[in-house]
PDB file of C-alpha atoms in Angstrom:
ATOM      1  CA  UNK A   1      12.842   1.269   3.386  1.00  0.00           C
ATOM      2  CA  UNK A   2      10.477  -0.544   5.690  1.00  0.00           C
ATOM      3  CA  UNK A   3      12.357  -0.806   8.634  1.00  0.00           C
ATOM      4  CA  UNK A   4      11.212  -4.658   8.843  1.00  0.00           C
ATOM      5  CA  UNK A   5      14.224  -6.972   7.833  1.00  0.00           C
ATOM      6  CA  UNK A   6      14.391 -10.258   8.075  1.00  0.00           C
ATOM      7  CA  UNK A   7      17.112 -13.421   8.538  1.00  0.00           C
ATOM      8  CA  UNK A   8      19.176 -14.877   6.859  1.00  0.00           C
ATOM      9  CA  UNK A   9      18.029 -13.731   2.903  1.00  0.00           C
ATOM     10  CA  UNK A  10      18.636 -17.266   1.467  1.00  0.00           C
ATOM     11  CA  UNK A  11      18.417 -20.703   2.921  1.00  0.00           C
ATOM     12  CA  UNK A  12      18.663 -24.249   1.850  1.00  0.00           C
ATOM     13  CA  UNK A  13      17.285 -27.251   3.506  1.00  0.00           C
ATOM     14  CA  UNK A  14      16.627 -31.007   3.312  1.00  0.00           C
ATOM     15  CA  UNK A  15      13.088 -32.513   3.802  1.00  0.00           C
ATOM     16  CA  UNK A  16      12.651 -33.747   7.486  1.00  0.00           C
ATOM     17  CA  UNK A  17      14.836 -30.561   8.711  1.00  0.00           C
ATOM     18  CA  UNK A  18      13.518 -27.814  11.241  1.00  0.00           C
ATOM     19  CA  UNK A  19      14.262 -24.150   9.633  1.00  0.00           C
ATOM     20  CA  UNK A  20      14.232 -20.879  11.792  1.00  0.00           C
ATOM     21  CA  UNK A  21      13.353 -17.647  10.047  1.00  0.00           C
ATOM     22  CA  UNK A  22      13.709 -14.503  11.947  1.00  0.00           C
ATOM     23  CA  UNK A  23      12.428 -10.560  11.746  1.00  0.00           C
ATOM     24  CA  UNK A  24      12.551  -7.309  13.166  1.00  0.00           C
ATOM     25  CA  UNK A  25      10.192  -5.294  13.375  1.00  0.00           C
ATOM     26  CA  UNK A  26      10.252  -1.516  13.210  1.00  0.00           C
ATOM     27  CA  UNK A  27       9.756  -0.502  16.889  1.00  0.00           C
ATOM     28  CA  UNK A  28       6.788  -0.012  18.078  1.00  0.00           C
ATOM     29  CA  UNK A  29       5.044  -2.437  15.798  1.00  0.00           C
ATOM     30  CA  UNK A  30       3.401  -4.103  18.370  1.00  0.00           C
ATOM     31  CA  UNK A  31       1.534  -6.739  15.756  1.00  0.00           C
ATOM     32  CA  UNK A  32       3.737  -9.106  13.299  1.00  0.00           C
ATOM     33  CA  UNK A  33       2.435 -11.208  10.628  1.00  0.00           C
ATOM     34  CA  UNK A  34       4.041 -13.686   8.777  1.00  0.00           C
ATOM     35  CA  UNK A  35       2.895 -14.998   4.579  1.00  0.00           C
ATOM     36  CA  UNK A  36       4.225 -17.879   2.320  1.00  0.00           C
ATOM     37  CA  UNK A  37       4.590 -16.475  -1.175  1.00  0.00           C
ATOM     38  CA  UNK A  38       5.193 -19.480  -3.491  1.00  0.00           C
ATOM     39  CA  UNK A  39       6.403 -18.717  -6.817  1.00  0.00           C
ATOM     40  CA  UNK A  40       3.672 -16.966  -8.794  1.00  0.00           C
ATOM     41  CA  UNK A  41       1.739 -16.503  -6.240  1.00  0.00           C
ATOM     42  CA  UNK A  42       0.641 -13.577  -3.830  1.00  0.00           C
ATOM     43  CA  UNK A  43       1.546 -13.687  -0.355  1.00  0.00           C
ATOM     44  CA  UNK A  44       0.045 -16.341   1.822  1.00  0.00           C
ATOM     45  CA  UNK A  45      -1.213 -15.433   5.607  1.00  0.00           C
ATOM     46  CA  UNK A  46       0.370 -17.962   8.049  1.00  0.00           C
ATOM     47  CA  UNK A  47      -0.733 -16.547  11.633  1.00  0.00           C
ATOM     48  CA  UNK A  48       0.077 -13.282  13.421  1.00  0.00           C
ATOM     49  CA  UNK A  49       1.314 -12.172  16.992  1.00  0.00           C
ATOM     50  CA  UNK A  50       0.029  -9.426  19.101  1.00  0.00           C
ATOM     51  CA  UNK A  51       1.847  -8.972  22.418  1.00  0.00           C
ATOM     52  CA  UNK A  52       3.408 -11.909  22.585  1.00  0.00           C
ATOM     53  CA  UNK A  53       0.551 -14.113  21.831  1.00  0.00           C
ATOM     54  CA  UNK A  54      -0.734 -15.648  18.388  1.00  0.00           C
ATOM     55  CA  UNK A  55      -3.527 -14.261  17.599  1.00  0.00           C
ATOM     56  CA  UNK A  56      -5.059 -15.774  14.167  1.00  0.00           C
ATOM     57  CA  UNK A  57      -3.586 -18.168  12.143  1.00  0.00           C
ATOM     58  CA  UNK A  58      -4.272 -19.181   8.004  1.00  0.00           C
ATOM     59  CA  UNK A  59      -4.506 -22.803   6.730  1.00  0.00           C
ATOM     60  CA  UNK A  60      -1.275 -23.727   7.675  1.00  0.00           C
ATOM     61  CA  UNK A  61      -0.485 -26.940   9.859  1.00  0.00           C
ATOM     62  CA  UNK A  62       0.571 -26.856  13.372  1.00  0.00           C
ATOM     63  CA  UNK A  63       4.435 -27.667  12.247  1.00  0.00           C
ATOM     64  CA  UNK A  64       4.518 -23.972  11.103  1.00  0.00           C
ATOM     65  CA  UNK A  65       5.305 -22.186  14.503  1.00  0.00           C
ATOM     66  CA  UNK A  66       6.073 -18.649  15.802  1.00  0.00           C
ATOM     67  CA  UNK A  67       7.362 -16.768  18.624  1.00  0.00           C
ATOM     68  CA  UNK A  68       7.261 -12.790  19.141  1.00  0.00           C
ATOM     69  CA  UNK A  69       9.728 -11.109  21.498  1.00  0.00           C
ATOM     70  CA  UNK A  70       9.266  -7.514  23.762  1.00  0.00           C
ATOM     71  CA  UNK A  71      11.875  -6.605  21.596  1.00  0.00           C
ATOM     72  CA  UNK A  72       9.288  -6.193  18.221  1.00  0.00           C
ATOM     73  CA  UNK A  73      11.761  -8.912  16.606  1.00  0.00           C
ATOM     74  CA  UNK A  74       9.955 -12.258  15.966  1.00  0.00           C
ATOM     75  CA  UNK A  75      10.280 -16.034  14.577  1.00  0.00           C
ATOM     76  CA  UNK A  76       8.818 -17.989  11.913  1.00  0.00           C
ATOM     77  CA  UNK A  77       9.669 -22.033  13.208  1.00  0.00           C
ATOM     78  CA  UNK A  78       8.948 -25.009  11.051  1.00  0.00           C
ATOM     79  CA  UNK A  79       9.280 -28.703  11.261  1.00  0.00           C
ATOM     80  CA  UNK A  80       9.636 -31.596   9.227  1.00  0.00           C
ATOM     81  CA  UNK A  81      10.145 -29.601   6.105  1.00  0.00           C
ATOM     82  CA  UNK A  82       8.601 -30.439   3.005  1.00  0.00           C
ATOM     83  CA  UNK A  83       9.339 -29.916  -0.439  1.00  0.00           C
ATOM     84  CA  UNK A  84       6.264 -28.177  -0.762  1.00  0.00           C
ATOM     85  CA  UNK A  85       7.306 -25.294   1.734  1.00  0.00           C
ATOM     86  CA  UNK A  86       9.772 -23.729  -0.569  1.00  0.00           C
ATOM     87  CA  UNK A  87       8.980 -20.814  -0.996  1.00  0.00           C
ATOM     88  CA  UNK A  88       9.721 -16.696   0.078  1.00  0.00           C
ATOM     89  CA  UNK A  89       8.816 -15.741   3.606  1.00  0.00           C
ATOM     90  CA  UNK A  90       7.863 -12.320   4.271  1.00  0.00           C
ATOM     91  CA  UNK A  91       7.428 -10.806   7.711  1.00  0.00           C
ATOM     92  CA  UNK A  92       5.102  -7.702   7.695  1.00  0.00           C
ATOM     93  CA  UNK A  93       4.307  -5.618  11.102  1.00  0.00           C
ATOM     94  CA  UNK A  94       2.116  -2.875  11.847  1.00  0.00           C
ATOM     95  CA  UNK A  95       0.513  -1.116  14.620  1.00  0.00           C
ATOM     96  CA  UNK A  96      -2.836  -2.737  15.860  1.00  0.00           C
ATOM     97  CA  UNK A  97      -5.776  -0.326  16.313  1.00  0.00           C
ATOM     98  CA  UNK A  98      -3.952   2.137  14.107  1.00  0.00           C
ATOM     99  CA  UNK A  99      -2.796   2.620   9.973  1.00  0.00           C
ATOM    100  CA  UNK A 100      -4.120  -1.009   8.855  1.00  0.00           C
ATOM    101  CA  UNK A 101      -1.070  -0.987   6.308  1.00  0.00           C
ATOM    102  CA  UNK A 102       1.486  -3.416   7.121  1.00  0.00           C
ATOM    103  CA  UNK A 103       4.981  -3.244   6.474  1.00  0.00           C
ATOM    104  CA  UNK A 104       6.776  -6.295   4.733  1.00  0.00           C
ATOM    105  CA  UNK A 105      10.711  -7.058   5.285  1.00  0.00           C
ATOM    106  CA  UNK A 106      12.037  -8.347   1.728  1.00  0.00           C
ATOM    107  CA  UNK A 107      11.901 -12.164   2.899  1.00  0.00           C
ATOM    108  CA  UNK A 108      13.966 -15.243   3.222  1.00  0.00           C
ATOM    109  CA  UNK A 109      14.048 -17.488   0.326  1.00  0.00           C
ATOM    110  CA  UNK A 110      13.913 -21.088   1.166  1.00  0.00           C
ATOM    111  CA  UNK A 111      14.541 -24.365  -0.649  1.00  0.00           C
ATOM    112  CA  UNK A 112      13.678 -27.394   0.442  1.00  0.00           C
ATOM    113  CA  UNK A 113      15.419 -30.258  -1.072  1.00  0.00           C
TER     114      UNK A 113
ATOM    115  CA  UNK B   1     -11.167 -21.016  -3.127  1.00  0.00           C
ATOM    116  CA  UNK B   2      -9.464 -17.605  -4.143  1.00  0.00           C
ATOM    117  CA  UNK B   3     -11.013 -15.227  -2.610  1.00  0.00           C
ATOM    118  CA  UNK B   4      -9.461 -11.730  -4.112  1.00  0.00           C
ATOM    119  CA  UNK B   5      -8.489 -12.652  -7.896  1.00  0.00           C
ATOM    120  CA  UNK B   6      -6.123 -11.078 -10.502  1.00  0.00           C
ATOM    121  CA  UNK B   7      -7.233 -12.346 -13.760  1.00  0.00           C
ATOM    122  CA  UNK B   8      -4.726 -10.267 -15.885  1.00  0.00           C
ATOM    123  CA  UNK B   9      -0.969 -11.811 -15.122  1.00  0.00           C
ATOM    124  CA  UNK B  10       1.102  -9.302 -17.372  1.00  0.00           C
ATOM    125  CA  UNK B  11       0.101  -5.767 -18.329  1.00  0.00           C
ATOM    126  CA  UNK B  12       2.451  -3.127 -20.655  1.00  0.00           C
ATOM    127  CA  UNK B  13       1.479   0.346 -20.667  1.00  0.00           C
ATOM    128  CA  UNK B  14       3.950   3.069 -22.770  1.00  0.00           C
ATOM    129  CA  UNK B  15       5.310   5.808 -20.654  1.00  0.00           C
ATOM    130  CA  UNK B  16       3.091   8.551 -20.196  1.00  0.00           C
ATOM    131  CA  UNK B  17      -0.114   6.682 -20.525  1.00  0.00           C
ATOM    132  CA  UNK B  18      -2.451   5.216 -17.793  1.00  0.00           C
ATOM    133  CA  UNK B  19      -1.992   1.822 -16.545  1.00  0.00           C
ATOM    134  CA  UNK B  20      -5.375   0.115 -14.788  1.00  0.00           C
ATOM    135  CA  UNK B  21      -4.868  -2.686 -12.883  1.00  0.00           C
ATOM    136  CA  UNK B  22      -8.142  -4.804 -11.676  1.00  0.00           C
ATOM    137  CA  UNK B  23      -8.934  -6.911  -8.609  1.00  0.00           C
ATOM    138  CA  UNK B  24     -12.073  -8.779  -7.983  1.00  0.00           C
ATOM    139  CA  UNK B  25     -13.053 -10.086  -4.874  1.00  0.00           C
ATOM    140  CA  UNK B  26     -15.717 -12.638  -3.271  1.00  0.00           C
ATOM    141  CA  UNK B  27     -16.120 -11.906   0.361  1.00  0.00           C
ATOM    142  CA  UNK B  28     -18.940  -9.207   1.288  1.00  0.00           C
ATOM    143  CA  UNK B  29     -16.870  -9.175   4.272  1.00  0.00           C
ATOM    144  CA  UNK B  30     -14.035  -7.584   3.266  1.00  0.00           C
ATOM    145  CA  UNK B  31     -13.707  -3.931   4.112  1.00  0.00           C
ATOM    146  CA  UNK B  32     -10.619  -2.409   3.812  1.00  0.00           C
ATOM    147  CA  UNK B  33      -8.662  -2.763   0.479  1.00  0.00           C
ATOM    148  CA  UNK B  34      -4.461  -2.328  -0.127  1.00  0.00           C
ATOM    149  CA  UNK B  35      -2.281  -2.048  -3.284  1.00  0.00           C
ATOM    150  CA  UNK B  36       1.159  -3.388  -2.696  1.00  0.00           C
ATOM    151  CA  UNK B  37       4.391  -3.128  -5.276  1.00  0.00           C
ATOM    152  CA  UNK B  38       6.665  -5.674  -4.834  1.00  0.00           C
ATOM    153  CA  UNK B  39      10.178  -5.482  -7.057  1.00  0.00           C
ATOM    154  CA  UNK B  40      12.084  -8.410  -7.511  1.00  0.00           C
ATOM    155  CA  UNK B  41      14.376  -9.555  -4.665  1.00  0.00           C
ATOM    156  CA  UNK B  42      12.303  -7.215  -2.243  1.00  0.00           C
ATOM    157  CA  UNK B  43       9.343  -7.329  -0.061  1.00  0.00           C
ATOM    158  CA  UNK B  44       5.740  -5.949  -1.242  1.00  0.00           C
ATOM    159  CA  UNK B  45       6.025  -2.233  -0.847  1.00  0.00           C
ATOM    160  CA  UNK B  46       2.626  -0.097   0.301  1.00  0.00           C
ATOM    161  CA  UNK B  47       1.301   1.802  -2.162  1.00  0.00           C
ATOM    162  CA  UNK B  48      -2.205   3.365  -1.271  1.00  0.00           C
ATOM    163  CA  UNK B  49      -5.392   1.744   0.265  1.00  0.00           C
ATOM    164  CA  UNK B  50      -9.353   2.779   0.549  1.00  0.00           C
ATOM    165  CA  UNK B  51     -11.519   1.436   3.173  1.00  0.00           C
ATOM    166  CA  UNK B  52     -15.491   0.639   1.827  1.00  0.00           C
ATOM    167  CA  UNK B  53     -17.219   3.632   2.883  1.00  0.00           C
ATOM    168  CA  UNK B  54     -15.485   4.928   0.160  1.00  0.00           C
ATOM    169  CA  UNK B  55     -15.118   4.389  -3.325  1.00  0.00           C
ATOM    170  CA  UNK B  56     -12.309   6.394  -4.284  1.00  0.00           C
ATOM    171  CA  UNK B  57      -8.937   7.503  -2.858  1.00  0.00           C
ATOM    172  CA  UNK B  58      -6.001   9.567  -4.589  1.00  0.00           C
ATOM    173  CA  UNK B  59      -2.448   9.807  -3.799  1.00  0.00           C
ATOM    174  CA  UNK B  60      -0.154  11.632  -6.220  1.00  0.00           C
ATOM    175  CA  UNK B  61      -0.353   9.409  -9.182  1.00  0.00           C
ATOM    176  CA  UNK B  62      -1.846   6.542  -7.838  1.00  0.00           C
ATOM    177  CA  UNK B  63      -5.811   6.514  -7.477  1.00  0.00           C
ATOM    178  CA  UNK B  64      -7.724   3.597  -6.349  1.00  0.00           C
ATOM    179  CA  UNK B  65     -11.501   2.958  -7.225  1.00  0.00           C
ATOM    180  CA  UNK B  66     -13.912   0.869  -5.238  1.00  0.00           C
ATOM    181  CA  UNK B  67     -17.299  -0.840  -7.003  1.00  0.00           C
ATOM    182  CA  UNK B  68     -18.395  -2.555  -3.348  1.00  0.00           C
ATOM    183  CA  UNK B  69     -21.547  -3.835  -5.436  1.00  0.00           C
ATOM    184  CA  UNK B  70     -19.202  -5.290  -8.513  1.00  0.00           C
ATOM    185  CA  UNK B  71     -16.854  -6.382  -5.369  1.00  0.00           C
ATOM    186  CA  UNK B  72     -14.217  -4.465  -7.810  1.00  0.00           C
ATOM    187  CA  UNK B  73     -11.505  -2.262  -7.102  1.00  0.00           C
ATOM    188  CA  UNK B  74      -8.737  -0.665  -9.692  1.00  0.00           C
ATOM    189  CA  UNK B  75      -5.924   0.964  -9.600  1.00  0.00           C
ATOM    190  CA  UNK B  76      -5.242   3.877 -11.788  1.00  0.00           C
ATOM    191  CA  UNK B  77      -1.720   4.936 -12.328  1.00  0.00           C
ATOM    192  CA  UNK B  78      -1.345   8.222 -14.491  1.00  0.00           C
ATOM    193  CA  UNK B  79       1.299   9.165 -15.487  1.00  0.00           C
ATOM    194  CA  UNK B  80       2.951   5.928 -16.188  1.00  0.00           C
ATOM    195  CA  UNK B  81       6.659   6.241 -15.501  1.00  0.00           C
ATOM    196  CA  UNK B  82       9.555   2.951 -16.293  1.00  0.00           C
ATOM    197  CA  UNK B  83      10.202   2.817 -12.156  1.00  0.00           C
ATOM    198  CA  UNK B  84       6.694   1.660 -12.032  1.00  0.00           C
ATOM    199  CA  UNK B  85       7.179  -1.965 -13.499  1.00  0.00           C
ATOM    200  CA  UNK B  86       6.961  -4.151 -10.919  1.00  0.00           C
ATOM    201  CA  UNK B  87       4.359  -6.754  -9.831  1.00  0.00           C
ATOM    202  CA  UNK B  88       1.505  -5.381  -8.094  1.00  0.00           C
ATOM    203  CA  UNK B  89      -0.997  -7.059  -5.950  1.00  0.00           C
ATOM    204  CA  UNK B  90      -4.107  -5.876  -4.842  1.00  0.00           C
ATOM    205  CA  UNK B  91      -4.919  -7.399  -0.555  1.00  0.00           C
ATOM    206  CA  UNK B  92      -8.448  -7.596   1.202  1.00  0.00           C
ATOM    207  CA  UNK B  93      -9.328  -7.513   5.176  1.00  0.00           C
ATOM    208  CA  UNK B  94     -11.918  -7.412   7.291  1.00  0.00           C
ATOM    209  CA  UNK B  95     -11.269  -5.196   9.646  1.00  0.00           C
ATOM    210  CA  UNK B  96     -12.907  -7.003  12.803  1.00  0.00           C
ATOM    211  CA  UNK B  97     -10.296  -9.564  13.654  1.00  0.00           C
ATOM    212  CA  UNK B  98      -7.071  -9.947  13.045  1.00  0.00           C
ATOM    213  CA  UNK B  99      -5.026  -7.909  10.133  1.00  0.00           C
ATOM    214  CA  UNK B 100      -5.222 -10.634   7.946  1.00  0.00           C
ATOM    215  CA  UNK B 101      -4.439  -9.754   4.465  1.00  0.00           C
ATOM    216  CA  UNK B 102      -5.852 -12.272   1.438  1.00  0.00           C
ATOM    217  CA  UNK B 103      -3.674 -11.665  -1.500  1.00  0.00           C
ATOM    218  CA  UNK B 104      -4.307 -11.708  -5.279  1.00  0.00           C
ATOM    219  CA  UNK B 105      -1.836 -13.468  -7.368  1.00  0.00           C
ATOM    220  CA  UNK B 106      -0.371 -10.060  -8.976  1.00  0.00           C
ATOM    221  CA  UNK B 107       0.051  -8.408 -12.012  1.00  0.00           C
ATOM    222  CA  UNK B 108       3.559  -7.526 -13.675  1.00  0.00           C
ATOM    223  CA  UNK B 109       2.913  -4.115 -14.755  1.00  0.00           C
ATOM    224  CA  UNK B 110       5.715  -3.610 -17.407  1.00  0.00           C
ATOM    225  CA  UNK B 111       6.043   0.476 -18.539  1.00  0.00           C
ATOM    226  CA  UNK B 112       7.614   1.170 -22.225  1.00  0.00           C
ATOM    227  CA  UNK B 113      10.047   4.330 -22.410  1.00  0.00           C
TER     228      UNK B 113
END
C-alpha cells in the first residue's frame, strides 16, 4: 500500500477523443511523476510536477498534458488520442530533495479504439 | 536507444534457491539505481535501491550489486520464496535534475514450490 491511487482503473476511448487520468498523491509528496507502460514494456517517463509547475518532461508530444493541485492530487490530460497511446498509466510521487524512491499508484488502463 | 536493458525476459528459480536478476545500463550519468516489483493488475512496488558510491546494498533478502565500470547492477534474492514471482524491473537516474526514472523492460521472475 502506496498511498498513491489513481482514477478511474479502466478506460476506453475512441481515436480523436481527449482522456483525463487522475492521482493522489500521498500527502506531502510534493513531486508527481507520471510513465506510459505499454504492454511488455517498462514504465515510460512522461514529465513531472514540482509545486505546481512541470518540471521535466520525456519524449512525449505536447498533446500529453498535466496539472498538479496544492492538494498533492494531480492530472494526466491528453488529446487527440491515438491508437498508439493505449497503454497503463502509472502515477508515482515522492518527496524532492529527500528518499529518491518514488511511489507508483496501480494505474489506469486505457484503450484506444 | 534503450538506455537501461533487461536482456533476460523470463527467469524460474525453485524455492529456496537464489534468483539473480541483471540490468545493464549505458549512461555514465546515471547515479542512483532502483529495483521495482510490479504484480499483475498493480503498480511497480519499491523494493531496494543503491546509489554509485556504492556497490552493494542489503535489505533482508534482497541484495543489490553495483559494477559502475561493467555499468551492471544485480539483484540477488536468497531465499527464493513463491510470493516473489512477479515482474521485476531494474530503473536508473541521475540525480541532478529531475527524478526521472529510465526503465528496463522487466523480468518475470517465476519461483517453483
Amino acid at each position: 500500500e502506496t498511498g498513491v491511487t489513481q482514477s478511474p482503473t479502466h478506460l476506453i476511448k475512441t481515436r480523436g477523443q481527449q482522456v483525463t487520468l487522475r492521482c493522489s498523491s500521498q500527502s506531502g509528496h510534493n513531486t508527481v511523476s507520471w510513465y506510459q507502460q505499454a504492454l511488455g514494456q517498462g514504465p515510460q517517463f512522461i514529465f513531472q510536477y514540482y509545486r505546481e509547475e512541470e518540471n521535466g518532461r520525456g519524449n512525449f508530444p505536447p498533446r500529453f498534458s498535466g496539472l498538479q493541485f496544492p492538494n498533492y492530487s494531480s492530472e494526466l490530460n491528453v488529446n487527440a488520442l491515438e491508437l498508439d497511446d493505449s497503454a497503463l498509466y502509472l502515477c508515482a510521487s515522492t518527496i524532492a530533495g529527500g528518499v529518491m524512491a518514488q511511489y507508483f499508484g496501480p494505474g489506469t488502463r486505457l484503450l484506444v479504439l | 536507444d534503450q538506455q537501461v536493458k533487461q536482456n533476460s525476459p523470463s527467469l524460474s528459480v525453485q524455492e529456496g534457491r537464489i534468483s539473480i536478476l541483471n540490468c545493464d545500463y549505458t549512461n555514465s550519468m546515471f547515479d542512483y539505481f532502483l529495483w521495482y516489483k510490479k504484480y499483475p493488475a498493480e503498480g511497480p512496488t519499491f523494493l531496494i535501491s543503491i546509489s554509485s558510491i556504492k556497490d552493494k546494498n542489503e535489505d533482508g533478502r534482497f541484495t543489490v550489486f553495483l559494477n559502475k565500470s561493467a555499468k551492471h547492477l544485480s539483484l540477488h534474492i536468497v531465499p527464493s520464496q513463491p510470493g516473489d514471482s512477479a515482474v521485476y524491473f531494474c530503473a536508473a537516474s541521475a540525480t541532478s535534475g529531475t527524478y526521472k526514472y529510465i526503465f528496463g523492460t522487466g523480468t518475470r521472475l517465476k519461483v517453483l514450490a
